[in-house]
mmCIF file of C-alpha atoms and ligand atoms in Angstrom:
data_model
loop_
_atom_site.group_PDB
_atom_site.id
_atom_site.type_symbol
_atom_site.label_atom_id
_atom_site.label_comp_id
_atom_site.label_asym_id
_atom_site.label_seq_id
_atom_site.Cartn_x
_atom_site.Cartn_y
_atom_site.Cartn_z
ATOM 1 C CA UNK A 1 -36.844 -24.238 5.285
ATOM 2 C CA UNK A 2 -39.420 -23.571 2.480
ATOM 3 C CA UNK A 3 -43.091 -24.778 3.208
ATOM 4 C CA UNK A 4 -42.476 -27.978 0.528
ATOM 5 C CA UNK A 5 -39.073 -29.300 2.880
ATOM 6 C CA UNK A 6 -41.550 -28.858 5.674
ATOM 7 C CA UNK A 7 -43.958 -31.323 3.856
ATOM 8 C CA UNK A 8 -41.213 -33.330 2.832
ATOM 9 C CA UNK A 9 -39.440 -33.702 6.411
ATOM 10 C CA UNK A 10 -43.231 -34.719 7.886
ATOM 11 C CA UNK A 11 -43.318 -31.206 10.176
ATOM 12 C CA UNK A 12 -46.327 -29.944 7.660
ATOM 13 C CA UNK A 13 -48.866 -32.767 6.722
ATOM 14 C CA UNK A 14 -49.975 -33.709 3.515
ATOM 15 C CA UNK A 15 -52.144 -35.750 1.440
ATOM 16 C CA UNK A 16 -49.507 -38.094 -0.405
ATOM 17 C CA UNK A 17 -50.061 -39.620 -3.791
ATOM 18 C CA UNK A 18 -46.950 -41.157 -4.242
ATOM 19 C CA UNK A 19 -43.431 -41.132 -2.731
ATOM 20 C CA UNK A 20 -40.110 -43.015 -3.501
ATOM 21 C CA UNK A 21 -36.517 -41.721 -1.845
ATOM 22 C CA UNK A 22 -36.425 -38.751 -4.413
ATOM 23 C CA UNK A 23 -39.756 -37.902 -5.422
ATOM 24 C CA UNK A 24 -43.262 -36.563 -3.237
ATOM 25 C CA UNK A 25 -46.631 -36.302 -4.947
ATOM 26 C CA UNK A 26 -49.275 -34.884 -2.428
ATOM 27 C CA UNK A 27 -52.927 -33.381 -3.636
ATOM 28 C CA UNK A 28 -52.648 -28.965 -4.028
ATOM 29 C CA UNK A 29 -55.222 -27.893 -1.264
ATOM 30 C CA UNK A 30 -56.632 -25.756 -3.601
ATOM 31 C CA UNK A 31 -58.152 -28.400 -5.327
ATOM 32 C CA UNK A 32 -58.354 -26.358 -8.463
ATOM 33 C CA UNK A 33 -59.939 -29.547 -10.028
ATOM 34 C CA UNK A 34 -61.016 -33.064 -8.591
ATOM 35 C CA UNK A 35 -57.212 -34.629 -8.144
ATOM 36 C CA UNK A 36 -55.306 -32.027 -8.438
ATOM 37 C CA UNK A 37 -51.377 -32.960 -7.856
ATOM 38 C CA UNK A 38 -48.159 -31.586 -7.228
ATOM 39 C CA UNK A 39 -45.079 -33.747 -8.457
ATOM 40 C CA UNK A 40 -41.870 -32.672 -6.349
ATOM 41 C CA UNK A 41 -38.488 -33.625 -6.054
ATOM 42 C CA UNK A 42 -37.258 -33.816 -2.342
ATOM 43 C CA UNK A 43 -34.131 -32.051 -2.767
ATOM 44 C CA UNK A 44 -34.385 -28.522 -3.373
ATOM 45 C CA UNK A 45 -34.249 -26.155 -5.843
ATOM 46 C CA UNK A 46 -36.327 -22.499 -6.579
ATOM 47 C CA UNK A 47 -37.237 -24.071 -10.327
ATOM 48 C CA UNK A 48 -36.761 -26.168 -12.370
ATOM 49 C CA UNK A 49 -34.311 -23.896 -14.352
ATOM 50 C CA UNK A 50 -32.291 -25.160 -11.326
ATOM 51 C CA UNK A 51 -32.266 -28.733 -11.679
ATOM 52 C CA UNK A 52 -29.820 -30.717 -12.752
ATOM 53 C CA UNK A 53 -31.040 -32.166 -16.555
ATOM 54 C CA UNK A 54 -31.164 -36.017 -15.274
ATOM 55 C CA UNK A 55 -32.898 -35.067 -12.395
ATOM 56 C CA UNK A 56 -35.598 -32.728 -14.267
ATOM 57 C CA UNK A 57 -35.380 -35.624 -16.486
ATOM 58 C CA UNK A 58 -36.249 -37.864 -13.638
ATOM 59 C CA UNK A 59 -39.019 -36.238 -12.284
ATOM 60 C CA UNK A 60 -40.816 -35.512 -15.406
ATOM 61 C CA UNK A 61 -40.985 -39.572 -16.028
ATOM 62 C CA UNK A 62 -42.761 -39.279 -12.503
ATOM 63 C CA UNK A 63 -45.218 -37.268 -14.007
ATOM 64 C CA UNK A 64 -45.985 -39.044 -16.580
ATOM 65 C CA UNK A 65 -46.843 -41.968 -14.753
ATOM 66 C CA UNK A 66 -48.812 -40.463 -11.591
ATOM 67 C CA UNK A 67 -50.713 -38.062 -14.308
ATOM 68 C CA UNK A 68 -51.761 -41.549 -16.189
ATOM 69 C CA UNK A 69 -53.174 -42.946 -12.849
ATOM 70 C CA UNK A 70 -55.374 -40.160 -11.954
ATOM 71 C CA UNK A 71 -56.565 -39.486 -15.106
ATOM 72 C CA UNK A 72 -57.686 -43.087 -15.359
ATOM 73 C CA UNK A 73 -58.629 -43.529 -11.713
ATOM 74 C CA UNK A 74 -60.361 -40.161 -11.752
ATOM 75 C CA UNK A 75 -62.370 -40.584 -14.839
ATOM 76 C CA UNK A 76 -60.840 -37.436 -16.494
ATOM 77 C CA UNK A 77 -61.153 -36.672 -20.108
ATOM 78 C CA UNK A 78 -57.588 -35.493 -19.646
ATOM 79 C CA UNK A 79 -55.198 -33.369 -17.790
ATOM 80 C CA UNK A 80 -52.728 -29.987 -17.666
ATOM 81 C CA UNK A 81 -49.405 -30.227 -16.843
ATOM 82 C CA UNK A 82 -48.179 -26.807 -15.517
ATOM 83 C CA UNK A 83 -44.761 -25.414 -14.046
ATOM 84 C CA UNK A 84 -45.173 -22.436 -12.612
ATOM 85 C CA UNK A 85 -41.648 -20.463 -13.083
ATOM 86 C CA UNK A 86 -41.090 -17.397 -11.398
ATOM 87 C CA UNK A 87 -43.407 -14.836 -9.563
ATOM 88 C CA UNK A 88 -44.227 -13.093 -12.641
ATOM 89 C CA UNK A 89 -46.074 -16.633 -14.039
ATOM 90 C CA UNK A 90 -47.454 -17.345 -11.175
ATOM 91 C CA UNK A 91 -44.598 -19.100 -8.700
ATOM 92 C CA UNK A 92 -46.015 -18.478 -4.982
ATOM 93 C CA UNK A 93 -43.888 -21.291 -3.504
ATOM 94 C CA UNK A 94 -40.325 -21.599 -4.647
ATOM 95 C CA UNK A 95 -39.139 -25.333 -4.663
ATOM 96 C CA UNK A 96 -39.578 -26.737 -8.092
ATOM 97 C CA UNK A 97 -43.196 -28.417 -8.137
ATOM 98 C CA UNK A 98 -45.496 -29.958 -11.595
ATOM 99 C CA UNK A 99 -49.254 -29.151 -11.230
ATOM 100 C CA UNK A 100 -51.102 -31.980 -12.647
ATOM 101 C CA UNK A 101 -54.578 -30.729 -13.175
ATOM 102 C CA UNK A 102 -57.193 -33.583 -14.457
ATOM 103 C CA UNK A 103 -59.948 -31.821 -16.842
ATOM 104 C CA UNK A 104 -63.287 -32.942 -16.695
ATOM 105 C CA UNK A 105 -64.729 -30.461 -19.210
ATOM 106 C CA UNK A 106 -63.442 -27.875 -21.696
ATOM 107 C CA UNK A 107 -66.220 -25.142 -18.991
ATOM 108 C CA UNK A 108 -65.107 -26.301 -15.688
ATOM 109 C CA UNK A 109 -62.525 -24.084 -13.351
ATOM 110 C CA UNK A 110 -59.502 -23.643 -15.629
ATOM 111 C CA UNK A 111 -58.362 -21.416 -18.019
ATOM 112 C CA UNK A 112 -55.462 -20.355 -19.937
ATOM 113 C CA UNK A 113 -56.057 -18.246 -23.355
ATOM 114 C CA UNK A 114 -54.054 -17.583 -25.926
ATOM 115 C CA UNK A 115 -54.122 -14.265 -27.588
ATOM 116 C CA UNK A 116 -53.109 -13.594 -31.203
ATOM 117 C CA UNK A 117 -49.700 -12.627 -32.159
ATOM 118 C CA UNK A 118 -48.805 -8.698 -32.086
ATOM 119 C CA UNK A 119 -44.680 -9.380 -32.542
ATOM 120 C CA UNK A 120 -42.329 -9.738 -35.297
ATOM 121 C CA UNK A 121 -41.353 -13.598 -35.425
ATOM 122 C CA UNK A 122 -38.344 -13.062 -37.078
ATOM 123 C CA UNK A 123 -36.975 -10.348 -34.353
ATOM 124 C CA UNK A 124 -38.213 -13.084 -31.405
ATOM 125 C CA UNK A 125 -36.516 -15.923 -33.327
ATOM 126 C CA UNK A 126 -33.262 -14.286 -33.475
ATOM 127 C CA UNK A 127 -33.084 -12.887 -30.180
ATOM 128 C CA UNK A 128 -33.721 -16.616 -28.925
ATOM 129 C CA UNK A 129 -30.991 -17.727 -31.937
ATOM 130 C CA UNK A 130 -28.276 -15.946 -31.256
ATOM 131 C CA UNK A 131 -25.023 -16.743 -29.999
HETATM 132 P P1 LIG B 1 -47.475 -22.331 -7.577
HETATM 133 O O1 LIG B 1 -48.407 -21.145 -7.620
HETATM 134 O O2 LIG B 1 -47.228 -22.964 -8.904
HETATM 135 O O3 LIG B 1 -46.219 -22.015 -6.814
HETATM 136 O O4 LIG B 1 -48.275 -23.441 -6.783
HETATM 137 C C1 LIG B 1 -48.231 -23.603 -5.407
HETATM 138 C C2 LIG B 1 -49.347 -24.543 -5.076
HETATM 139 O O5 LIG B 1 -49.113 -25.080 -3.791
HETATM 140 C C3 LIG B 1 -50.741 -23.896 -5.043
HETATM 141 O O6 LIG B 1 -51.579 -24.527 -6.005
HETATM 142 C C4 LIG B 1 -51.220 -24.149 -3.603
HETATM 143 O O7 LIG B 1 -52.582 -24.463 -3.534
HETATM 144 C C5 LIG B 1 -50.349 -25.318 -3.179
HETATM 145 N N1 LIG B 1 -50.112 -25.424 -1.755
HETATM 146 C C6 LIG B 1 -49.672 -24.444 -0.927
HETATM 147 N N2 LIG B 1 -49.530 -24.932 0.327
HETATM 148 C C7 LIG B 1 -49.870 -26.233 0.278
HETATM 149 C C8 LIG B 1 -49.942 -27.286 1.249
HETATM 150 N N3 LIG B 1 -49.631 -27.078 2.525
HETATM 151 N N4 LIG B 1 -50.363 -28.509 0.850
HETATM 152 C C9 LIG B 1 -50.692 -28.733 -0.454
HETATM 153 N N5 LIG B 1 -50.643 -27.789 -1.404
HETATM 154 C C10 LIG B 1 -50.251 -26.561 -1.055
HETATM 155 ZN ZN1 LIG B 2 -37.901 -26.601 -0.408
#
């Protein structure tokens, strides 16, 4: 069982934000900011690749709701909403999870950069395109 159905089940604890038959918030130890979340669905699946569109659907209306309440219980100027997906971005635990990260200000822990553009748009378009 991965370490998120151990949470789930009760045999790990956790720190739960919300809960309903199909869905477990519980604060990231990590804490990368104050209120840091992860939004999960109880059944699972490696990623949300996985998941069946209703229930992806489903979850993601979750979010949107829990991320509203701590930004406005927290005081945060806003917030990140991240899915990890796969080892190579970052996936250490695989059972489909949303980080909700509340920002407090544009210098504090997080960062994510863009770089500029060395590809040919028109080669990544159709290779995304194409039957
Ligand atoms: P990811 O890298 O997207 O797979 O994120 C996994 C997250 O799970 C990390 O931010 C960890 O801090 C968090 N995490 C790992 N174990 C636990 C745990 N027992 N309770 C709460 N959060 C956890
Ligand atoms: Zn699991």
């Amino acid at each position: 069982m991965c370490i998120f159905c151990k949470i789930i089940e009760g045999e790990i604890p956790s720190r739960k934000v919300y809960e309903d038959d199909d869905i477990l918030a519980i604060l990231d130890i990590s804490q990368t900011t104050m209120g840091h979340t992860l939004v999960m669905p109880k059944k699972h699946y490696d990623d949300f690749l996985q998941m069946p569109e209703n229930e992806f659907g489903a979850l993601m209306e979750k979010v949107q709701q829990i991320a509203d309440q701590i930004v406005k219980r927290m005081n945060a100027k806003g917030c990140n909403i991240l899915i990890n997906t796969g080892e190579t971005a970052g996936q250490t635990v695989r059972h489909v999870h949303v980080h909700i990260i509340p920002r407090y200000d544009e210098n504090d822990t997080v960062s994510f950069s863009f770089t500029e553009n060395q590809y040919d748009l028109d080669e990544i378009l159709k290779k995304i395109k194409e039957n």
